[in-house]
Amino acid sequence: MTMKLYGSTGRSDRVKAAAAWAGVALEMAPFVMGVDNRTPEFRKKNPFGKVPVLETEDGTCIFESNAIARFLVSHKPGCVLYPADLTLRARIDGWCDATNVLDVIGPKWLYPIVGIGAQRGVTFDPQSTADAKQVLKDFLQTVEDTLKCNKTLKLIGGSEFTLADVVCACSLQTAYAALYGETEWRPFPKTLQWLESVFAAPEFLDAVGVVPRCVLPMVFDAKGPQAMPSTLKPKPKDDDKDGATVDMKYDVNGWPAQRIRQTFFDYFVENGHTLVPSSPVVPHDDPTLLFANAGMNQFKPIFLGKCDPKSPLAKLKRATDTQKCIRAGGKHNDLDDVGKDTYHHTFFEMLGNWSFGDFFKVEAIGFAWQLLTEVYRLPG
C-alpha cells in the first residue's frame, strides 16, 4: 500500500515515522512551497494551503500532521502506536495536542536565526525568543516529571512506544538538533534519555534518519542567517543491489563519514604526522585484550618502553590513524547504553593523532583548534 505525501517539512517527520510503524509506504510527491500550495488543485487537497498533506490511494486527502499520523496508525489494526482502547487513545491524543504549544519555537526563536520569514516580518526580538525558551523549558519539565513517575521511558507508560512518544519527540527535534546543547539538557536527564530512545528506534531511523545532536546551540547573528543542521538520511533501499542490509550513509551538510575521515588524515599528514593503518580488531600480539577498544592499543609498546628499536613503530614521532574498535565487555563496555541514544555503539572507528616525545599540550591544543574551527569550520 502506497500513499502520497505532499511537503517535506519538520512536521512531516512524525507522519513518516507513523507510516513506518503502520507499515504504510509513502511516496513523496513533487512539491514547491510558495508555488504549488497556491494552485486551485492543491487548495482542493487542503483549503488552508499548508503542508503536509496525505493523499490516500482513492484520492482522499488528509491535512494537519497530527491528524495524518493518527490516520496512519489507525489504518493498521493492532498498531502498537495507537491501541484500540478508547481511553488510552484519548490520553495519547492529549499528549499529541499538547505539543501545539511548541509551535512558537519556530517563528519566535529559530526562524530569525536561519532567515525564514523575513519577508513576512519575522525578525529577531529578544523578548519573543525569551518567551519561546520559557515555553520549551516548561514543556520539558512536564515531560521530565511524567517520566520520573513512570516505570518505563514512555509517556503513557507500558513497554511500547505510542503515538504520544513519536509526536512529542518529533516536536522536540529542532531543540535537540539546533537549540539545546549539553548544558541546557542537564535539568532534563530522563527527557533526553527518552528522546534519544525514540530517535534510536528502528522504525524512526528507517523513516526519518538519524537526528544529529546539537553541540553548540544556534543563536541569532545579525551578520546573516545560519544553516540548519540536516537529518542524517539512510541510503535509499533502491541502491541496495545485492539484497544485503542497507547501510546508513550519513551526510550532514555535505560532510559524509569518508570526507570527515580523509580531511582528518590530510590535516595531520600536512602537519608532519605519519599515517598509520588501523590495527586488527582482534589484537594479534596483545593477550591483555580480547578486542581493540581504543586508538592507543597498537602504540602500547611505545608507551611501555617495550618497542623494538629496529621496528617501524620505534621510528614514529608523530602519527595519525583511525582505529576500528569494539566495546562489548571488560573495562570499556557500552552494551548497556546501545539503543538508548544515537551515539553509543559496540563497533565504531576512532580518529586520533599522537606525539611520541615530539610535542605536548600547547601544540596538541593548537592542532585541535585549527582543525575544528578552520578546516571543519565548526563555530569557535
PDB file of N, CA and C in Angstrom, residues 173-257:
ATOM      1  N   GLN A 173      12.486  17.859  17.930  1.00  0.00           N
ATOM      2  CA  GLN A 173      13.640  17.660  17.051  1.00  0.00           C
ATOM      3  C   GLN A 173      14.471  18.919  16.888  1.00  0.00           C
ATOM      4  N   THR A 174      13.796  20.048  16.668  1.00  0.00           N
ATOM      5  CA  THR A 174      14.515  21.303  16.455  1.00  0.00           C
ATOM      6  C   THR A 174      15.361  21.663  17.665  1.00  0.00           C
ATOM      7  N   ALA A 175      14.792  21.515  18.851  1.00  0.00           N
ATOM      8  CA  ALA A 175      15.538  21.820  20.071  1.00  0.00           C
ATOM      9  C   ALA A 175      16.731  20.890  20.212  1.00  0.00           C
ATOM     10  N   TYR A 176      16.522  19.606  19.905  1.00  0.00           N
ATOM     11  CA  TYR A 176      17.586  18.607  20.054  1.00  0.00           C
ATOM     12  C   TYR A 176      18.716  18.850  19.058  1.00  0.00           C
ATOM     13  N   ALA A 177      18.370  19.195  17.826  1.00  0.00           N
ATOM     14  CA  ALA A 177      19.370  19.305  16.767  1.00  0.00           C
ATOM     15  C   ALA A 177      20.045  20.669  16.694  1.00  0.00           C
ATOM     16  N   ALA A 178      19.374  21.724  17.183  1.00  0.00           N
ATOM     17  CA  ALA A 178      19.914  23.063  16.925  1.00  0.00           C
ATOM     18  C   ALA A 178      19.931  24.016  18.104  1.00  0.00           C
ATOM     19  N   LEU A 179      19.066  23.834  19.093  1.00  0.00           N
ATOM     20  CA  LEU A 179      18.878  24.883  20.097  1.00  0.00           C
ATOM     21  C   LEU A 179      19.315  24.516  21.506  1.00  0.00           C
ATOM     22  N   TYR A 180      19.393  23.229  21.806  1.00  0.00           N
ATOM     23  CA  TYR A 180      19.751  22.793  23.163  1.00  0.00           C
ATOM     24  C   TYR A 180      21.040  21.982  23.131  1.00  0.00           C
ATOM     25  N   GLY A 181      22.051  22.462  23.846  1.00  0.00           N
ATOM     26  CA  GLY A 181      23.296  21.726  23.985  1.00  0.00           C
ATOM     27  C   GLY A 181      23.338  20.961  25.285  1.00  0.00           C
ATOM     28  N   GLU A 182      24.503  20.480  25.633  1.00  0.00           N
ATOM     29  CA  GLU A 182      24.645  19.649  26.834  1.00  0.00           C
ATOM     30  C   GLU A 182      24.194  20.377  28.091  1.00  0.00           C
ATOM     31  N   THR A 183      24.567  21.639  28.230  1.00  0.00           N
ATOM     32  CA  THR A 183      24.220  22.410  29.430  1.00  0.00           C
ATOM     33  C   THR A 183      22.712  22.553  29.583  1.00  0.00           C
ATOM     34  N   GLU A 184      22.028  22.847  28.473  1.00  0.00           N
ATOM     35  CA  GLU A 184      20.584  23.062  28.522  1.00  0.00           C
ATOM     36  C   GLU A 184      19.821  21.792  28.884  1.00  0.00           C
ATOM     37  N   TRP A 185      20.381  20.626  28.547  1.00  0.00           N
ATOM     38  CA  TRP A 185      19.686  19.366  28.822  1.00  0.00           C
ATOM     39  C   TRP A 185      19.895  18.867  30.249  1.00  0.00           C
ATOM     40  N   ARG A 186      20.842  19.415  30.976  1.00  0.00           N
ATOM     41  CA  ARG A 186      21.163  18.889  32.305  1.00  0.00           C
ATOM     42  C   ARG A 186      19.975  18.808  33.258  1.00  0.00           C
ATOM     43  N   PRO A 187      19.048  19.769  33.260  1.00  0.00           N
ATOM     44  CA  PRO A 187      17.899  19.635  34.177  1.00  0.00           C
ATOM     45  C   PRO A 187      16.898  18.565  33.747  1.00  0.00           C
ATOM     46  N   PHE A 188      17.079  17.997  32.535  1.00  0.00           N
ATOM     47  CA  PHE A 188      16.076  17.080  31.998  1.00  0.00           C
ATOM     48  C   PHE A 188      16.720  15.755  31.547  1.00  0.00           C
ATOM     49  N   PRO A 189      17.396  15.045  32.431  1.00  0.00           N
ATOM     50  CA  PRO A 189      18.101  13.815  32.021  1.00  0.00           C
ATOM     51  C   PRO A 189      17.174  12.719  31.540  1.00  0.00           C
ATOM     52  N   LYS A 190      16.039  12.529  32.210  1.00  0.00           N
ATOM     53  CA  LYS A 190      15.090  11.495  31.795  1.00  0.00           C
ATOM     54  C   LYS A 190      14.506  11.823  30.422  1.00  0.00           C
ATOM     55  N   THR A 191      14.222  13.099  30.216  1.00  0.00           N
ATOM     56  CA  THR A 191      13.647  13.518  28.939  1.00  0.00           C
ATOM     57  C   THR A 191      14.625  13.286  27.803  1.00  0.00           C
ATOM     58  N   LEU A 192      15.885  13.603  28.033  1.00  0.00           N
ATOM     59  CA  LEU A 192      16.900  13.391  26.999  1.00  0.00           C
ATOM     60  C   LEU A 192      17.053  11.906  26.697  1.00  0.00           C
ATOM     61  N   GLN A 193      17.061  11.077  27.721  1.00  0.00           N
ATOM     62  CA  GLN A 193      17.196   9.635  27.517  1.00  0.00           C
ATOM     63  C   GLN A 193      15.996   9.095  26.752  1.00  0.00           C
ATOM     64  N   TRP A 194      14.801   9.541  27.122  1.00  0.00           N
ATOM     65  CA  TRP A 194      13.584   9.116  26.412  1.00  0.00           C
ATOM     66  C   TRP A 194      13.620   9.570  24.963  1.00  0.00           C
ATOM     67  N   LEU A 195      13.986  10.839  24.737  1.00  0.00           N
ATOM     68  CA  LEU A 195      14.005  11.406  23.399  1.00  0.00           C
ATOM     69  C   LEU A 195      14.952  10.623  22.490  1.00  0.00           C
ATOM     70  N   GLU A 196      16.128  10.307  22.984  1.00  0.00           N
ATOM     71  CA  GLU A 196      17.103   9.590  22.169  1.00  0.00           C
ATOM     72  C   GLU A 196      16.698   8.134  21.953  1.00  0.00           C
ATOM     73  N   SER A 197      15.913   7.589  22.880  1.00  0.00           N
ATOM     74  CA  SER A 197      15.421   6.224  22.668  1.00  0.00           C
ATOM     75  C   SER A 197      14.397   6.186  21.536  1.00  0.00           C
ATOM     76  N   VAL A 198      13.586   7.237  21.397  1.00  0.00           N
ATOM     77  CA  VAL A 198      12.651   7.317  20.272  1.00  0.00           C
ATOM     78  C   VAL A 198      13.428   7.476  18.965  1.00  0.00           C
ATOM     79  N   PHE A 199      14.400   8.393  18.966  1.00  0.00           N
ATOM     80  CA  PHE A 199      15.192   8.632  17.760  1.00  0.00           C
ATOM     81  C   PHE A 199      15.989   7.395  17.339  1.00  0.00           C
ATOM     82  N   ALA A 200      16.285   6.516  18.296  1.00  0.00           N
ATOM     83  CA  ALA A 200      17.080   5.316  18.003  1.00  0.00           C
ATOM     84  C   ALA A 200      16.218   4.124  17.598  1.00  0.00           C
ATOM     85  N   ALA A 201      14.890   4.263  17.653  1.00  0.00           N
ATOM     86  CA  ALA A 201      14.009   3.151  17.270  1.00  0.00           C
ATOM     87  C   ALA A 201      14.203   2.815  15.793  1.00  0.00           C
ATOM     88  N   PRO A 202      14.249   1.538  15.443  1.00  0.00           N
ATOM     89  CA  PRO A 202      14.467   1.152  14.041  1.00  0.00           C
ATOM     90  C   PRO A 202      13.457   1.773  13.080  1.00  0.00           C
ATOM     91  N   GLU A 203      12.196   1.842  13.499  1.00  0.00           N
ATOM     92  CA  GLU A 203      11.165   2.426  12.633  1.00  0.00           C
ATOM     93  C   GLU A 203      11.451   3.898  12.357  1.00  0.00           C
ATOM     94  N   PHE A 204      11.903   4.609  13.398  1.00  0.00           N
ATOM     95  CA  PHE A 204      12.208   6.030  13.229  1.00  0.00           C
ATOM     96  C   PHE A 204      13.424   6.207  12.321  1.00  0.00           C
ATOM     97  N   LEU A 205      14.455   5.408  12.542  1.00  0.00           N
ATOM     98  CA  LEU A 205      15.666   5.511  11.726  1.00  0.00           C
ATOM     99  C   LEU A 205      15.381   5.218  10.263  1.00  0.00           C
ATOM    100  N   ASP A 206      14.561   4.198  10.001  1.00  0.00           N
ATOM    101  CA  ASP A 206      14.245   3.841   8.623  1.00  0.00           C
ATOM    102  C   ASP A 206      13.477   4.949   7.911  1.00  0.00           C
ATOM    103  N   ALA A 207      12.577   5.607   8.632  1.00  0.00           N
ATOM    104  CA  ALA A 207      11.695   6.587   8.004  1.00  0.00           C
ATOM    105  C   ALA A 207      12.293   7.986   7.953  1.00  0.00           C
ATOM    106  N   VAL A 208      12.973   8.373   9.010  1.00  0.00           N
ATOM    107  CA  VAL A 208      13.424   9.758   9.144  1.00  0.00           C
ATOM    108  C   VAL A 208      14.935   9.888   8.974  1.00  0.00           C
ATOM    109  N   GLY A 209      15.686   8.941   9.550  1.00  0.00           N
ATOM    110  CA  GLY A 209      17.137   9.051   9.565  1.00  0.00           C
ATOM    111  C   GLY A 209      17.621   9.339  10.975  1.00  0.00           C
ATOM    112  N   VAL A 210      18.900   9.660  11.090  1.00  0.00           N
ATOM    113  CA  VAL A 210      19.498   9.945  12.386  1.00  0.00           C
ATOM    114  C   VAL A 210      19.444  11.444  12.655  1.00  0.00           C
ATOM    115  N   VAL A 211      18.872  11.827  13.774  1.00  0.00           N
ATOM    116  CA  VAL A 211      18.805  13.239  14.144  1.00  0.00           C
ATOM    117  C   VAL A 211      20.118  13.613  14.832  1.00  0.00           C
ATOM    118  N   PRO A 212      20.891  14.543  14.258  1.00  0.00           N
ATOM    119  CA  PRO A 212      22.165  14.911  14.886  1.00  0.00           C
ATOM    120  C   PRO A 212      21.941  15.698  16.165  1.00  0.00           C
ATOM    121  N   ARG A 213      22.716  15.383  17.189  1.00  0.00           N
ATOM    122  CA  ARG A 213      22.579  16.087  18.459  1.00  0.00           C
ATOM    123  C   ARG A 213      23.342  17.398  18.435  1.00  0.00           C
ATOM    124  N   CYS A 214      22.720  18.445  18.915  1.00  0.00           N
ATOM    125  CA  CYS A 214      23.329  19.773  18.951  1.00  0.00           C
ATOM    126  C   CYS A 214      24.528  19.775  19.902  1.00  0.00           C
ATOM    127  N   VAL A 215      25.637  20.329  19.441  1.00  0.00           N
ATOM    128  CA  VAL A 215      26.819  20.501  20.271  1.00  0.00           C
ATOM    129  C   VAL A 215      26.897  21.937  20.772  1.00  0.00           C
ATOM    130  N   LEU A 216      26.758  22.888  19.840  1.00  0.00           N
ATOM    131  CA  LEU A 216      26.780  24.304  20.184  1.00  0.00           C
ATOM    132  C   LEU A 216      25.457  24.916  19.752  1.00  0.00           C
ATOM    133  N   PRO A 217      24.603  25.332  20.686  1.00  0.00           N
ATOM    134  CA  PRO A 217      23.283  25.860  20.331  1.00  0.00           C
ATOM    135  C   PRO A 217      23.371  27.044  19.367  1.00  0.00           C
ATOM    136  N   MET A 218      22.466  27.075  18.416  1.00  0.00           N
ATOM    137  CA  MET A 218      22.412  28.183  17.468  1.00  0.00           C
ATOM    138  C   MET A 218      21.862  29.423  18.152  1.00  0.00           C
ATOM    139  N   VAL A 219      22.445  30.580  17.842  1.00  0.00           N
ATOM    140  CA  VAL A 219      21.976  31.851  18.379  1.00  0.00           C
ATOM    141  C   VAL A 219      21.886  32.847  17.231  1.00  0.00           C
ATOM    142  N   PHE A 220      21.095  33.864  17.415  1.00  0.00           N
ATOM    143  CA  PHE A 220      20.906  34.859  16.359  1.00  0.00           C
ATOM    144  C   PHE A 220      22.197  35.625  16.107  1.00  0.00           C
ATOM    145  N   ASP A 221      22.497  35.808  14.829  1.00  0.00           N
ATOM    146  CA  ASP A 221      23.669  36.573  14.423  1.00  0.00           C
ATOM    147  C   ASP A 221      23.214  37.625  13.416  1.00  0.00           C
ATOM    148  N   ALA A 222      23.391  38.896  13.759  1.00  0.00           N
ATOM    149  CA  ALA A 222      22.940  39.981  12.891  1.00  0.00           C
ATOM    150  C   ALA A 222      23.666  40.003  11.552  1.00  0.00           C
ATOM    151  N   LYS A 223      24.805  39.273  11.441  1.00  0.00           N
ATOM    152  CA  LYS A 223      25.559  39.261  10.193  1.00  0.00           C
ATOM    153  C   LYS A 223      24.833  38.496   9.091  1.00  0.00           C
ATOM    154  N   GLY A 224      23.926  37.615   9.467  1.00  0.00           N
ATOM    155  CA  GLY A 224      23.215  36.866   8.446  1.00  0.00           C
ATOM    156  C   GLY A 224      22.689  35.540   8.955  1.00  0.00           C
ATOM    157  N   PRO A 225      21.825  34.878   8.166  1.00  0.00           N
ATOM    158  CA  PRO A 225      21.241  33.602   8.584  1.00  0.00           C
ATOM    159  C   PRO A 225      22.262  32.486   8.623  1.00  0.00           C
ATOM    160  N   GLN A 226      21.954  31.454   9.435  1.00  0.00           N
ATOM    161  CA  GLN A 226      22.821  30.293   9.586  1.00  0.00           C
ATOM    162  C   GLN A 226      22.140  29.064   8.994  1.00  0.00           C
ATOM    163  N   ALA A 227      22.943  28.061   8.677  1.00  0.00           N
ATOM    164  CA  ALA A 227      22.408  26.824   8.098  1.00  0.00           C
ATOM    165  C   ALA A 227      21.892  25.908   9.201  1.00  0.00           C
ATOM    166  N   MET A 228      20.712  25.393   8.994  1.00  0.00           N
ATOM    167  CA  MET A 228      20.114  24.452   9.938  1.00  0.00           C
ATOM    168  C   MET A 228      20.751  23.079   9.762  1.00  0.00           C
ATOM    169  N   PRO A 229      21.082  22.370  10.859  1.00  0.00           N
ATOM    170  CA  PRO A 229      21.646  21.016  10.719  1.00  0.00           C
ATOM    171  C   PRO A 229      20.703  20.096   9.964  1.00  0.00           C
ATOM    172  N   SER A 230      21.270  19.223   9.135  1.00  0.00           N
ATOM    173  CA  SER A 230      20.474  18.283   8.343  1.00  0.00           C
ATOM    174  C   SER A 230      20.302  16.974   9.095  1.00  0.00           C
ATOM    175  N   THR A 231      19.151  16.337   8.882  1.00  0.00           N
ATOM    176  CA  THR A 231      18.964  14.978   9.383  1.00  0.00           C
ATOM    177  C   THR A 231      19.825  14.037   8.558  1.00  0.00           C
ATOM    178  N   LEU A 232      20.425  13.051   9.216  1.00  0.00           N
ATOM    179  CA  LEU A 232      21.271  12.081   8.528  1.00  0.00           C
ATOM    180  C   LEU A 232      20.380  11.030   7.885  1.00  0.00           C
ATOM    181  N   LYS A 233      20.338  11.033   6.561  1.00  0.00           N
ATOM    182  CA  LYS A 233      19.385  10.187   5.843  1.00  0.00           C
ATOM    183  C   LYS A 233      19.943   8.795   5.576  1.00  0.00           C
ATOM    184  N   PRO A 234      19.083   7.764   5.686  1.00  0.00           N
ATOM    185  CA  PRO A 234      19.529   6.425   5.295  1.00  0.00           C
ATOM    186  C   PRO A 234      19.658   6.326   3.785  1.00  0.00           C
ATOM    187  N   LYS A 235      20.559   5.451   3.322  1.00  0.00           N
ATOM    188  CA  LYS A 235      20.711   5.228   1.891  1.00  0.00           C
ATOM    189  C   LYS A 235      19.422   4.636   1.342  1.00  0.00           C
ATOM    190  N   PRO A 236      18.909   5.141   0.212  1.00  0.00           N
ATOM    191  CA  PRO A 236      17.679   4.580  -0.364  1.00  0.00           C
ATOM    192  C   PRO A 236      17.819   3.086  -0.609  1.00  0.00           C
ATOM    193  N   LYS A 237      16.755   2.359  -0.345  1.00  0.00           N
ATOM    194  CA  LYS A 237      16.814   0.912  -0.485  1.00  0.00           C
ATOM    195  C   LYS A 237      17.014   0.482  -1.934  1.00  0.00           C
ATOM    196  N   ASP A 238      16.677   1.358  -2.905  1.00  0.00           N
ATOM    197  CA  ASP A 238      16.878   1.034  -4.305  1.00  0.00           C
ATOM    198  C   ASP A 238      18.356   0.887  -4.637  1.00  0.00           C
ATOM    199  N   ASP A 239      19.239   1.478  -3.788  1.00  0.00           N
ATOM    200  CA  ASP A 239      20.669   1.393  -4.032  1.00  0.00           C
ATOM    201  C   ASP A 239      21.271   0.090  -3.523  1.00  0.00           C
ATOM    202  N   ASP A 240      20.459  -0.704  -2.861  1.00  0.00           N
ATOM    203  CA  ASP A 240      20.952  -1.954  -2.282  1.00  0.00           C
ATOM    204  C   ASP A 240      20.882  -3.049  -3.345  1.00  0.00           C
ATOM    205  N   LYS A 241      21.926  -3.147  -4.164  1.00  0.00           N
ATOM    206  CA  LYS A 241      21.897  -4.028  -5.332  1.00  0.00           C
ATOM    207  C   LYS A 241      21.977  -5.503  -4.970  1.00  0.00           C
ATOM    208  N   ASP A 242      22.603  -5.796  -3.856  1.00  0.00           N
ATOM    209  CA  ASP A 242      22.863  -7.192  -3.532  1.00  0.00           C
ATOM    210  C   ASP A 242      21.856  -7.795  -2.575  1.00  0.00           C
ATOM    211  N   GLY A 243      20.866  -7.028  -2.168  1.00  0.00           N
ATOM    212  CA  GLY A 243      19.878  -7.540  -1.252  1.00  0.00           C
ATOM    213  C   GLY A 243      20.377  -7.609   0.174  1.00  0.00           C
ATOM    214  N   ALA A 244      21.547  -7.026   0.441  1.00  0.00           N
ATOM    215  CA  ALA A 244      22.095  -7.044   1.798  1.00  0.00           C
ATOM    216  C   ALA A 244      21.441  -5.957   2.637  1.00  0.00           C
ATOM    217  N   THR A 245      21.735  -5.976   3.922  1.00  0.00           N
ATOM    218  CA  THR A 245      21.196  -4.948   4.804  1.00  0.00           C
ATOM    219  C   THR A 245      21.658  -3.585   4.338  1.00  0.00           C
ATOM    220  N   VAL A 246      20.744  -2.630   4.283  1.00  0.00           N
ATOM    221  CA  VAL A 246      21.059  -1.300   3.784  1.00  0.00           C
ATOM    222  C   VAL A 246      21.918  -0.553   4.793  1.00  0.00           C
ATOM    223  N   ASP A 247      23.053  -0.038   4.321  1.00  0.00           N
ATOM    224  CA  ASP A 247      23.914   0.759   5.186  1.00  0.00           C
ATOM    225  C   ASP A 247      23.315   2.142   5.381  1.00  0.00           C
ATOM    226  N   MET A 248      23.654   2.771   6.516  1.00  0.00           N
ATOM    227  CA  MET A 248      23.279   4.152   6.734  1.00  0.00           C
ATOM    228  C   MET A 248      24.423   5.020   6.228  1.00  0.00           C
ATOM    229  N   LYS A 249      24.191   5.778   5.159  1.00  0.00           N
ATOM    230  CA  LYS A 249      25.215   6.656   4.613  1.00  0.00           C
ATOM    231  C   LYS A 249      24.950   8.056   5.143  1.00  0.00           C
ATOM    232  N   TYR A 250      25.697   8.428   6.166  1.00  0.00           N
ATOM    233  CA  TYR A 250      25.434   9.678   6.841  1.00  0.00           C
ATOM    234  C   TYR A 250      26.063  10.848   6.090  1.00  0.00           C
ATOM    235  N   ASP A 251      25.341  11.938   5.972  1.00  0.00           N
ATOM    236  CA  ASP A 251      25.829  13.122   5.283  1.00  0.00           C
ATOM    237  C   ASP A 251      25.200  14.345   5.938  1.00  0.00           C
ATOM    238  N   VAL A 252      25.995  15.110   6.671  1.00  0.00           N
ATOM    239  CA  VAL A 252      25.492  16.319   7.316  1.00  0.00           C
ATOM    240  C   VAL A 252      26.078  17.515   6.593  1.00  0.00           C
ATOM    241  N   ASN A 253      25.208  18.234   5.852  1.00  0.00           N
ATOM    242  CA  ASN A 253      25.645  19.427   5.138  1.00  0.00           C
ATOM    243  C   ASN A 253      26.885  19.157   4.281  1.00  0.00           C
ATOM    244  N   GLY A 254      26.867  18.043   3.527  1.00  0.00           N
ATOM    245  CA  GLY A 254      27.966  17.750   2.627  1.00  0.00           C
ATOM    246  C   GLY A 254      29.172  17.101   3.271  1.00  0.00           C
ATOM    247  N   TRP A 255      29.044  16.611   4.490  1.00  0.00           N
ATOM    248  CA  TRP A 255      30.180  16.000   5.194  1.00  0.00           C
ATOM    249  C   TRP A 255      29.871  14.544   5.544  1.00  0.00           C
ATOM    250  N   PRO A 256      29.936  13.630   4.560  1.00  0.00           N
ATOM    251  CA  PRO A 256      29.780  12.201   4.879  1.00  0.00           C
ATOM    252  C   PRO A 256      30.998  11.708   5.645  1.00  0.00           C
ATOM    253  N   ALA A 257      30.908  10.503   6.196  1.00  0.00           N
ATOM    254  CA  ALA A 257      31.972   9.966   7.044  1.00  0.00           C
ATOM    255  C   ALA A 257      33.310   9.902   6.312  1.00  0.00           C
TER     256      ALA A 257
END
